[in-house]
Coordinates of C-alpha atoms and ligand atoms in Angstrom, one line a residue:
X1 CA 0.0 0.0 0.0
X2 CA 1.2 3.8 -1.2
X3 CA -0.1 7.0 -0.2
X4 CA 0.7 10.0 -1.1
X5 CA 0.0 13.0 1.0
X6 CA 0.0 16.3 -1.0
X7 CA 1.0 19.7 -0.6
X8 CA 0.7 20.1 3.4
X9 CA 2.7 22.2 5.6
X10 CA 5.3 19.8 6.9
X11 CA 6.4 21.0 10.7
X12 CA 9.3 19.1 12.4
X13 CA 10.7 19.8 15.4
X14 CA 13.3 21.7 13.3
X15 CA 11.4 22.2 9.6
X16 CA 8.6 24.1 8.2
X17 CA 8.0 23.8 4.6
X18 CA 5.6 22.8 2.0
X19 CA 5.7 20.0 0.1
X20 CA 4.3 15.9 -0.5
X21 CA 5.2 12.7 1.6
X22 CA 5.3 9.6 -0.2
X23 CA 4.3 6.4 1.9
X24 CA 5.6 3.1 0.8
X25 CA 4.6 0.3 3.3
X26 CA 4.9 1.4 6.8
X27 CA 7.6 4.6 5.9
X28 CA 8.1 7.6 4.5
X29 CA 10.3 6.9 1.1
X30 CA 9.9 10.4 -0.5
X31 CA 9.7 13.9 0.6
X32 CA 9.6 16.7 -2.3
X33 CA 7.7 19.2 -4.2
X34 CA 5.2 17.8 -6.7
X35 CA 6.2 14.5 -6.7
X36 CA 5.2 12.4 -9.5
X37 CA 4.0 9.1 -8.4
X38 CA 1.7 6.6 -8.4
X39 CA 0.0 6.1 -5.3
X40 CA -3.0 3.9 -4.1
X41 CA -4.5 6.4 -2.0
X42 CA -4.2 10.4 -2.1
X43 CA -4.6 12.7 0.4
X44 CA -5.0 16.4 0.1
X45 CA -3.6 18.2 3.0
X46 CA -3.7 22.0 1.1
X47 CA -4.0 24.5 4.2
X48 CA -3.2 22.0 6.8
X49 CA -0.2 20.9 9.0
X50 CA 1.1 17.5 8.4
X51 CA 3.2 16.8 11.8
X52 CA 4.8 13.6 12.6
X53 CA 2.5 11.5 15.4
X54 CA 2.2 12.4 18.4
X55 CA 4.2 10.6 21.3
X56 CA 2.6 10.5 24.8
X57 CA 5.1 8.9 27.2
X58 CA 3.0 8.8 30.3
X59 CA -0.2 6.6 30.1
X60 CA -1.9 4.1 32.3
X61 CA -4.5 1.9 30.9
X62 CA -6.0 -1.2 32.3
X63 CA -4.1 -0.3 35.5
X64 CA -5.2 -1.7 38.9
X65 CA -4.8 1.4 41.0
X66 CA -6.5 2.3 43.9
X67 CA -9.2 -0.5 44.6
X68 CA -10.3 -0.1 40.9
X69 CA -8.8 -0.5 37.5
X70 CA -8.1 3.0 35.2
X71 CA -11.3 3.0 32.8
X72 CA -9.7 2.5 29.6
X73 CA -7.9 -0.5 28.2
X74 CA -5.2 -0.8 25.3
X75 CA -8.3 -1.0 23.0
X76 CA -10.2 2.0 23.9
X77 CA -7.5 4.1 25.2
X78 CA -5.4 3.7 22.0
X79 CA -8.2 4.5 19.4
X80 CA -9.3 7.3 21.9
X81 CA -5.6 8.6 21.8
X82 CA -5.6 8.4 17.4
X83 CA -8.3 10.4 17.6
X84 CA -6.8 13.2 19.0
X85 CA -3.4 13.2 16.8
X86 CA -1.4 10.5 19.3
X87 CA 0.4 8.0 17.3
X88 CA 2.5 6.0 20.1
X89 CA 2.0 5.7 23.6
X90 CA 4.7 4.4 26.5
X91 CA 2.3 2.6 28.9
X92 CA 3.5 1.8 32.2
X93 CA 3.6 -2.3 33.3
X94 CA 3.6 -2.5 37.0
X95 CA 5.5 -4.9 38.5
X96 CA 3.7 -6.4 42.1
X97 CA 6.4 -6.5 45.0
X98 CA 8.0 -10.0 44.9
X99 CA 7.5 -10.3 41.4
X100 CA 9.7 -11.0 39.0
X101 CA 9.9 -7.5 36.7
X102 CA 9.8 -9.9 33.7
X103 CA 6.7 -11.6 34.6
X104 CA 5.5 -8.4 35.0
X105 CA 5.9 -7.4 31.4
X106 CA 4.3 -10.4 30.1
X107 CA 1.2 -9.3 31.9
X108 CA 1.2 -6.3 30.3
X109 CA 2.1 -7.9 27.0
X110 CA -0.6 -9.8 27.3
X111 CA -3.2 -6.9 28.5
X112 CA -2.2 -4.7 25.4
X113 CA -1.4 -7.5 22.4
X114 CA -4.0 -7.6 20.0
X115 CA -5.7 -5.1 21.1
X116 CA -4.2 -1.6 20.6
X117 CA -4.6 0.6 17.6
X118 CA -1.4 2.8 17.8
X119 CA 2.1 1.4 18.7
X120 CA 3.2 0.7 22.1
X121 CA 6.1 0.9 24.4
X122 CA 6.6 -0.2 27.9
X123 CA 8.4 1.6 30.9
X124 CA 8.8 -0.9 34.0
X125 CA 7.1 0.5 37.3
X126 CA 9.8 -1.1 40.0
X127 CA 7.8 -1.8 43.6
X128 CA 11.0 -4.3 44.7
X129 CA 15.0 -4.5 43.7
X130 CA 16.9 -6.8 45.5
X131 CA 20.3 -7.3 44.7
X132 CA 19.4 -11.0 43.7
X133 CA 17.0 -9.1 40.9
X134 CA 19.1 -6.7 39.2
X135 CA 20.3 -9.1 36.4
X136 CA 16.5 -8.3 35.1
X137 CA 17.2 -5.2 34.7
X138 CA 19.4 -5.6 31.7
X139 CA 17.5 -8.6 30.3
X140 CA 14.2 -6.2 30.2
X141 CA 16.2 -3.5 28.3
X142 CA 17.1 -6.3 26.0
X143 CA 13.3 -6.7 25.7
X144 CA 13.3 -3.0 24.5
X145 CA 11.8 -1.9 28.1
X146 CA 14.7 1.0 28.7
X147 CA 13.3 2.7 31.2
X148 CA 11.8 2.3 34.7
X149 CA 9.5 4.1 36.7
X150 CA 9.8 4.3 40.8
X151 CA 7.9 6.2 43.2
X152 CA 8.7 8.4 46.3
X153 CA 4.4 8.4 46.7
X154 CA 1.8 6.3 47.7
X155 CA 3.4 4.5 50.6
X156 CA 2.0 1.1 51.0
X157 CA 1.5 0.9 47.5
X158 CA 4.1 1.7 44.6
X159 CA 6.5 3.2 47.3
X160 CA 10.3 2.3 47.4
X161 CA 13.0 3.5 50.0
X162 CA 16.0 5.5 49.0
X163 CA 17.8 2.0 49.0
X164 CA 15.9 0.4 46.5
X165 CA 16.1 3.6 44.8
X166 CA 19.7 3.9 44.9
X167 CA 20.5 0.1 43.8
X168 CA 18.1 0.5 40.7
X169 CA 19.6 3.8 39.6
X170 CA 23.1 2.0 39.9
X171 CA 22.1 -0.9 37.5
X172 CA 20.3 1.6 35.2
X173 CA 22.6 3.8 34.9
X174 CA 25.2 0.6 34.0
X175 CA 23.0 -0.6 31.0
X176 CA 22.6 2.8 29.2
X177 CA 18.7 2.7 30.6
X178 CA 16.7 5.6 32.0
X179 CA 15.0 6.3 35.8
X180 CA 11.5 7.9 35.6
X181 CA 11.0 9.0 38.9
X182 CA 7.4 10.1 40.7
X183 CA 8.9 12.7 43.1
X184 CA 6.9 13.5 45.8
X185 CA 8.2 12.7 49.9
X186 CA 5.2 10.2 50.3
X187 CA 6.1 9.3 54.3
X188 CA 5.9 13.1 54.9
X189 CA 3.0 13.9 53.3
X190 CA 1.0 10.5 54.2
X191 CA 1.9 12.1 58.1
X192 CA 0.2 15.8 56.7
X193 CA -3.1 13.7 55.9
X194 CA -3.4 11.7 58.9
X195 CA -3.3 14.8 60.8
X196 CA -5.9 16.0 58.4
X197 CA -8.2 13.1 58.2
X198 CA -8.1 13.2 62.3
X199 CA -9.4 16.6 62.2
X200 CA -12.1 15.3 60.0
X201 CA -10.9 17.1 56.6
X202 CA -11.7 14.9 54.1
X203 CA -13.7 16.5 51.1
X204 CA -11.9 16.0 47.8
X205 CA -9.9 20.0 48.0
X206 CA -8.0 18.0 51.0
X207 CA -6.2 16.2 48.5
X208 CA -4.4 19.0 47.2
X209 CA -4.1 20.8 50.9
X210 CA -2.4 17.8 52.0
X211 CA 0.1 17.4 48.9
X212 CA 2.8 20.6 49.4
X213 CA 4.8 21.7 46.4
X214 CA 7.7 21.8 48.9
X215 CA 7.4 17.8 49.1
X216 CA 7.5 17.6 45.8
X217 CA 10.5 19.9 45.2
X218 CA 12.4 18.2 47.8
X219 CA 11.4 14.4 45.9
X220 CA 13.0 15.9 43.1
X221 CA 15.9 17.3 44.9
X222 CA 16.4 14.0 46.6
X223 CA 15.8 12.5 42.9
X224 CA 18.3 14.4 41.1
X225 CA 20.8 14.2 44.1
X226 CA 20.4 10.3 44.1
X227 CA 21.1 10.0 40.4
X228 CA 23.8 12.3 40.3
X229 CA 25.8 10.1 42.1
X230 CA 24.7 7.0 40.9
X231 CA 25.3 8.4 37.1
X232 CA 21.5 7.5 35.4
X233 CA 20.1 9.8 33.1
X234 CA 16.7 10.6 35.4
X235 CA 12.8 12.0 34.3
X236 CA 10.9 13.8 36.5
X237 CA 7.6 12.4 35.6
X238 CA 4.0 14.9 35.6
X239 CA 6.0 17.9 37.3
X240 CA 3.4 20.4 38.6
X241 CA 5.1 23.0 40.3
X242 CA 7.3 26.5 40.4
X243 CA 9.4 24.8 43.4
X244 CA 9.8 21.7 41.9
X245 CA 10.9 23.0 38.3
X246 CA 13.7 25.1 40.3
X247 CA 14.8 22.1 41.8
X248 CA 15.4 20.7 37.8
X249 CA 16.7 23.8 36.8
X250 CA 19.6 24.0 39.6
X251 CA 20.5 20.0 39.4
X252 CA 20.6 20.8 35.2
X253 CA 22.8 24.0 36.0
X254 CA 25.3 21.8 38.1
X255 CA 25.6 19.2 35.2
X256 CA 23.0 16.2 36.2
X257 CA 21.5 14.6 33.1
X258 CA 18.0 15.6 34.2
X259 CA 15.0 16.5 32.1
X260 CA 11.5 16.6 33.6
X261 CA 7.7 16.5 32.1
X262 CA 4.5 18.5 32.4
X263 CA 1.2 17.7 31.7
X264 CA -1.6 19.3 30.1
X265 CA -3.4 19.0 33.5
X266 CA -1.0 21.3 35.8
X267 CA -1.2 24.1 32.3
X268 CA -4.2 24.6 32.0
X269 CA -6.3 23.5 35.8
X270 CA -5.8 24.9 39.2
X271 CA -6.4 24.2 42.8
X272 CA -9.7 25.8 42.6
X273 CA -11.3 22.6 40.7
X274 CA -11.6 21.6 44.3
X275 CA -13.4 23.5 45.8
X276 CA -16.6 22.7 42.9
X277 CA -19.9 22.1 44.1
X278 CA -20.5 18.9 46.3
X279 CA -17.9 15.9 45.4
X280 CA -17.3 17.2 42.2
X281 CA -13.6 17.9 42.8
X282 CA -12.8 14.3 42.8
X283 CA -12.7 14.3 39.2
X284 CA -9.2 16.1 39.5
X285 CA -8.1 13.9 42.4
X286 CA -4.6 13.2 41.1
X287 CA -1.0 13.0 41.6
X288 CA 0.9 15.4 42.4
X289 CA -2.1 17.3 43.0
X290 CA -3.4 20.4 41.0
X291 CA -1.5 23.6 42.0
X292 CA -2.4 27.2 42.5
X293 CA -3.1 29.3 39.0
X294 CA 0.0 30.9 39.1
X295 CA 2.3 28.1 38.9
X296 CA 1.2 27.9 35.0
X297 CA 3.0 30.6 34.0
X298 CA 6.4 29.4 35.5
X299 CA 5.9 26.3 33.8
X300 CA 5.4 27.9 30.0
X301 CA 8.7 29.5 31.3
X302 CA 10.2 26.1 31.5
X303 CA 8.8 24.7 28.1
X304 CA 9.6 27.6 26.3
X305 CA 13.0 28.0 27.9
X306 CA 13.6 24.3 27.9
X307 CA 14.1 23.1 31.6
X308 CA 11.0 21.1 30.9
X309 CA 11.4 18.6 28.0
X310 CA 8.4 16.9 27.1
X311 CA 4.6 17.3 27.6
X312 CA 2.9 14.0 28.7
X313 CA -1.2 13.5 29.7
X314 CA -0.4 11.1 32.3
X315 CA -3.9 9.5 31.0
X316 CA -5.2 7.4 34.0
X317 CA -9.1 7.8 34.2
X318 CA -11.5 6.3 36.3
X319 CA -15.3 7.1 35.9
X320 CA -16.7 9.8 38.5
X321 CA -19.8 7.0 38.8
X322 CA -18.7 3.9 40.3
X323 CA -15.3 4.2 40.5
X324 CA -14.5 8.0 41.8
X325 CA -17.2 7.6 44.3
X326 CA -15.2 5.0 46.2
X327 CA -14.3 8.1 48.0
X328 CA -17.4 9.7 48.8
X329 CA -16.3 9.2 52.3
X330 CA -12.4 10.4 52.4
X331 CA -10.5 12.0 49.9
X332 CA -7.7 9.5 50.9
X333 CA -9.8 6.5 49.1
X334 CA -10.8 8.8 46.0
X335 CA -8.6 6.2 42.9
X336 CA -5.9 9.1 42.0
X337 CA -5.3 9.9 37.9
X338 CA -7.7 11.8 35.7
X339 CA -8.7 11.5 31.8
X340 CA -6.4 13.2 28.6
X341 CA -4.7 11.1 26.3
X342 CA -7.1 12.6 23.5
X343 CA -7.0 16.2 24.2
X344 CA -3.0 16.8 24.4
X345 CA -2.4 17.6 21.5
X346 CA -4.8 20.1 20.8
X347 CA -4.5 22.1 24.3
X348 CA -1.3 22.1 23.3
X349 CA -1.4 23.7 20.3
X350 CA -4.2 26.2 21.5
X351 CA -2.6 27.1 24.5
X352 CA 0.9 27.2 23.4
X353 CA 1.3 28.1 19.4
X354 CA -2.2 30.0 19.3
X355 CA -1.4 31.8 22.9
X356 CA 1.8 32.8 20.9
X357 CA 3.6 30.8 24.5
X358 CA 6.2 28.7 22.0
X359 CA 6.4 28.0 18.4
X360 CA 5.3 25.9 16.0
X361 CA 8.0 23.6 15.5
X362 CA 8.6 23.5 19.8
X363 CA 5.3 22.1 19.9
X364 CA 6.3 19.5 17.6
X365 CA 9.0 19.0 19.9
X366 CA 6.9 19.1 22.7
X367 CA 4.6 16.2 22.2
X368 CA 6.7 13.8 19.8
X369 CA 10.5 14.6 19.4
X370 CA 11.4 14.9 22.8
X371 CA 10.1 12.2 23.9
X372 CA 11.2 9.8 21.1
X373 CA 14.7 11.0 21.7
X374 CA 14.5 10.9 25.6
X375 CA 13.3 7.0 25.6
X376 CA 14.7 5.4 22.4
X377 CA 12.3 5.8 19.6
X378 CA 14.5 8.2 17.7
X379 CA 14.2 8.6 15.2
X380 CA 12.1 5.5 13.7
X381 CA 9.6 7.6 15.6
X382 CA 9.2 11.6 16.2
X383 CA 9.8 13.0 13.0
X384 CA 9.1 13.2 9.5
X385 CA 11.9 11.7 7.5
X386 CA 12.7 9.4 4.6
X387 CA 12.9 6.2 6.4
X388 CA 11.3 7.2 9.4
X389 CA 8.0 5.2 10.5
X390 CA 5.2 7.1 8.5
X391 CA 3.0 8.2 11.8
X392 CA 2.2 11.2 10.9
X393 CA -1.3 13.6 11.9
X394 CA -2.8 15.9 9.3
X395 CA -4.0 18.6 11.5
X396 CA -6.4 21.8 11.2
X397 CA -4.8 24.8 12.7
X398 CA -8.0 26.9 11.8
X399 CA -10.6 24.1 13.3
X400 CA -12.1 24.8 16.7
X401 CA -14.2 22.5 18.8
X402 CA -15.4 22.4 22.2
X403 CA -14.1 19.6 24.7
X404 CA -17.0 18.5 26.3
X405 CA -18.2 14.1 27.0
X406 CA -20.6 14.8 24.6
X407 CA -18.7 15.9 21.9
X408 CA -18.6 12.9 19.6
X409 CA -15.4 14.6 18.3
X410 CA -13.7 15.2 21.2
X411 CA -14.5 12.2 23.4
X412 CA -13.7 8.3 23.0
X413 CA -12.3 8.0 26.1
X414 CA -14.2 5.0 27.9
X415 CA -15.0 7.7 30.7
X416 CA -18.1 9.5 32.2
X417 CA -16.7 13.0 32.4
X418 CA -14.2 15.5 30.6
X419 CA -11.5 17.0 32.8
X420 CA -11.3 19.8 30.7
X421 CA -15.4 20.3 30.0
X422 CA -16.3 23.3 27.9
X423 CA -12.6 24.0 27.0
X424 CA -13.2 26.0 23.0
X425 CA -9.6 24.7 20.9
X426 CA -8.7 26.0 18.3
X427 CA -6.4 23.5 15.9
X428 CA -7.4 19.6 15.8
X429 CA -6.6 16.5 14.7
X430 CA -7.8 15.2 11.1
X431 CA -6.4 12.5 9.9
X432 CA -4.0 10.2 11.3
X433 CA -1.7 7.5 9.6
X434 CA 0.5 4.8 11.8
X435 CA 2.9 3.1 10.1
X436 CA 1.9 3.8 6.6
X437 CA -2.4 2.5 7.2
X438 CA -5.0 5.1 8.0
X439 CA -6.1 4.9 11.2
X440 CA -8.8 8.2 11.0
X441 CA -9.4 9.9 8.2
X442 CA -11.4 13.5 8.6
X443 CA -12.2 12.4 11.5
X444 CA -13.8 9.0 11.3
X445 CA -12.2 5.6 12.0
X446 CA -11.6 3.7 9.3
X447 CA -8.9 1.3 10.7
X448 CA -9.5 -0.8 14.1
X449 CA -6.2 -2.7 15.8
X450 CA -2.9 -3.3 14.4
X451 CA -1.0 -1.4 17.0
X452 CA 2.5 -2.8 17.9
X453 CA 4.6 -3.4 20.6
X454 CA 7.7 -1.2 19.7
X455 CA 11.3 -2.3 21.4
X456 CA 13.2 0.7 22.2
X457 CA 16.6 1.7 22.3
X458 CA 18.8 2.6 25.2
X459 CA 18.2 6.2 26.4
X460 CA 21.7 7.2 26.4
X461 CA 22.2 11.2 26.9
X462 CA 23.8 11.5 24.1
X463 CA 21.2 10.3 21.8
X464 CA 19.5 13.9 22.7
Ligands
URP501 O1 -2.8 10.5 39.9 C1 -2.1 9.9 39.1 N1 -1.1 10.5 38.6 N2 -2.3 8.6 38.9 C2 -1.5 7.7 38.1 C3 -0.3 7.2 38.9 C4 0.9 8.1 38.8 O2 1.3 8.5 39.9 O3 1.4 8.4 37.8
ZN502 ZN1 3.3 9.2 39.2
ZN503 ZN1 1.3 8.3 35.9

């Protein structure tokens, strides 16, 4: 199968130009003006951007989190995330303490194969390193898993101490693999909510009264600090805050290989989704918590200024009916994550390139480049390129909808609510091609499954 996409505006994380794309099989073979070929299928992308896919590094579906399981799978969550302009995802496989990691991935293999739309990566959430357990580590990179997620949060749960933080950065840093890191002092601020809970403080706006930005700046500090010595390239995962993104900026200042995420969530919401009507702020219950308004700013500082590297949804939704409502009680039993993988890109675009906040080709950068380069996909994936994988979104830059659940446009998420309800965008996704086969074309599915499992690379620094 050919196709030929003609006459778009073709915007890299380093290009802008005009000109066709010629598709052979699953890449790109021919980039020009005019080109004369014979294709089987022609698409006119006159007055629109074609941009390669987007990459969202942060997504959790089918994830059993607290005392529920996030509401979309690999099947509706992938199709959900093609529709708004997301071409490969990097899912997170959880590995239970006492498991093998490896087991682990095979569950995961096994939740997403078959199912998924869009191509897939895994990182490794680590709950338990022993020393006896560290071979794993280089037999999962050798499985294309290259980077590993651990957590300073949820005590109890997905928590590791400093030792089994230290002893994992060690061994990741020896195979050329990369340390996501969920930085947030967990024992501290579990302490903070007791005392809260005892003073009978539990509506849903406790959760973000209990969750400092100090304790998050000082899980990064720690984070950074940690894999400074211990020489691993590190990722601040879903970093929310002006005192957490100084942390970043001094520990990149001093020389640590540290680059950090945002997410459309801590951009564009505040604190003050809390304190809606009734229980209704338990639709933002998340980790770290939404911050006051004026943290925002200082994060567009970051992107534009590059202290912050890549913007990731975090995706993790569970239905306010049912599965929210496990909290009605205490705001410490609320499941933590909220709904995005399908708006990203489009926020994005609105808030940043139309707000006039970062460029065209930074936005690019934003939500596909970066991320392919930081975790190993580079450049098979995040660009446009003879040779590279032909993911690529044909996107309106004129188009504006309105986010709402009921938008059939905006909303395949297998959720009951929108976080960002009533949000107007302008600039949306049309038509979206992964590896050569369209997926949506002017918006309507025409291709179901046939999402792959992608091995990645090592996430060496120097690959940036
Ligand atoms: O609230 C969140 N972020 N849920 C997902 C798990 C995590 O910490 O990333
Ligand atoms: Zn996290
Ligand atoms: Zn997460």
């Amino acid at each position: 199968m050919s196709v030929l996409i003609q006459n778009g505006r073709i915007v890299t994380a380093v290009d802008d130009y005009v000109a066709d794309v010629f598709i052979e099989g699953e890449k790109v073979s021919l980039i020009g003006k005019n080109l004369k070929v014979a294709a089987d299928k022609v698409i006119d992308a006159t007055n629109r951007l074609v941009l390669p896919g987007g990459i969202d590094p942060h997504t959790h579906f089918d994830m059993p989190f607290g005392g529920t399981v996030s509401a979309d799978d690999f099947a509706s969550g992938t199709k959900a995330a093609a529709f708004g302009g997301t071409t490969c995802i990097i899912d997170f496989a959880v590995q239970t303490k006492g498991q093998s990691t490896l087991q682990a991935l095979d569950v995961w293999h096994g939740k997403a194969q078959g199912k998924a739309t869009i191509d897939y990566a895994f990182h490794m959430i680590v709950t338990d390193m022993p020393d006896e357990r560290l071979p794993e580590m280089r037999r999962l990179a050798d499985e294309g898993i290259t980077s590993y997620k651990l957590f300073m949060a949820y005590p109890g749960a997905l928590y590791v101490d400093d030792g089994t933080l230290y002893r994992a950065f060690r061994q990741a840093g020896e195979n050329g693999t990369r340390i996501c890191m969920h930085a947030e002092n967990g024992i501290v601020i579990d302490e903070i909510i007791k005392a809260a809970v005892k003073d009978g403080k539990t509506e849903p706006k406790w959760h973000a009264l209990t969750r400092p930005t100090r304790m998050e700046a000082e899980g990064v500090h720690r984070a950074i600090s940690i894999a400074e010595v211990a020489q691993v390239p590190l990722y601040i995962v879903h970093l929310s805050s002006s005192d957490a993104l100084e942390e970043v900026k001094r520990g990149r200042a001093r020389g640590v290989d540290v680059i950090a995420e945002t997410c459309p969530q801590y951009l564009f919401l505040d604190q003050s989704y809390y304190e809606r009507e009734g229980f209704e702020g338990a639709k933002w219950v998340m980790t770290p918590a939404l911050r006051e308004r004026w943290n925002q700013d200082e994060l567009w500082q970051g992107l534009k200024f590059r202290d912050l590297e890549t913007i990731a949804t975090d995706h993790c939704p569970f239905c306010f009916k049912d599965q929210k409502e496990l909290g009605k009680s205490s705001f410490t039993k609320i499941p933590n994550g909220a709904p995005g993988v399908e708006n990203r890109m489009s926020l994005v675009y609105n808030g940043g390139v139309v707000s006039g906040r970062i460029s065209l080709n930074r936005f690019v950068e934003l939500t596909s480049t970066a991320a392919a380069k930081a975790f190993g996909l580079f450049p098979k994936k995040g660009t446009i390129a003879v040779g590279s994988d032909a993911d690529i979104v044909i996107f309106d830059p004129d188009r504006k909808e309105t986010i709402s659940v009921n938008n059939p446009h905006t909303h395949h998420m297998r959720v009951d609510y929108s976080a960002y309800e009533g949000f107007v965008v302008q600039g949306f996704t049309e038509t979206v091609l992964s590896r050569g086969r369209v997926l949506i074309e002017k918006n309507e599915l025409k291709t179901e499954g046939g999402g792959q499992f992608v091995k990645r690379a090592l996430c060496n620094a120097l690959l940036r």
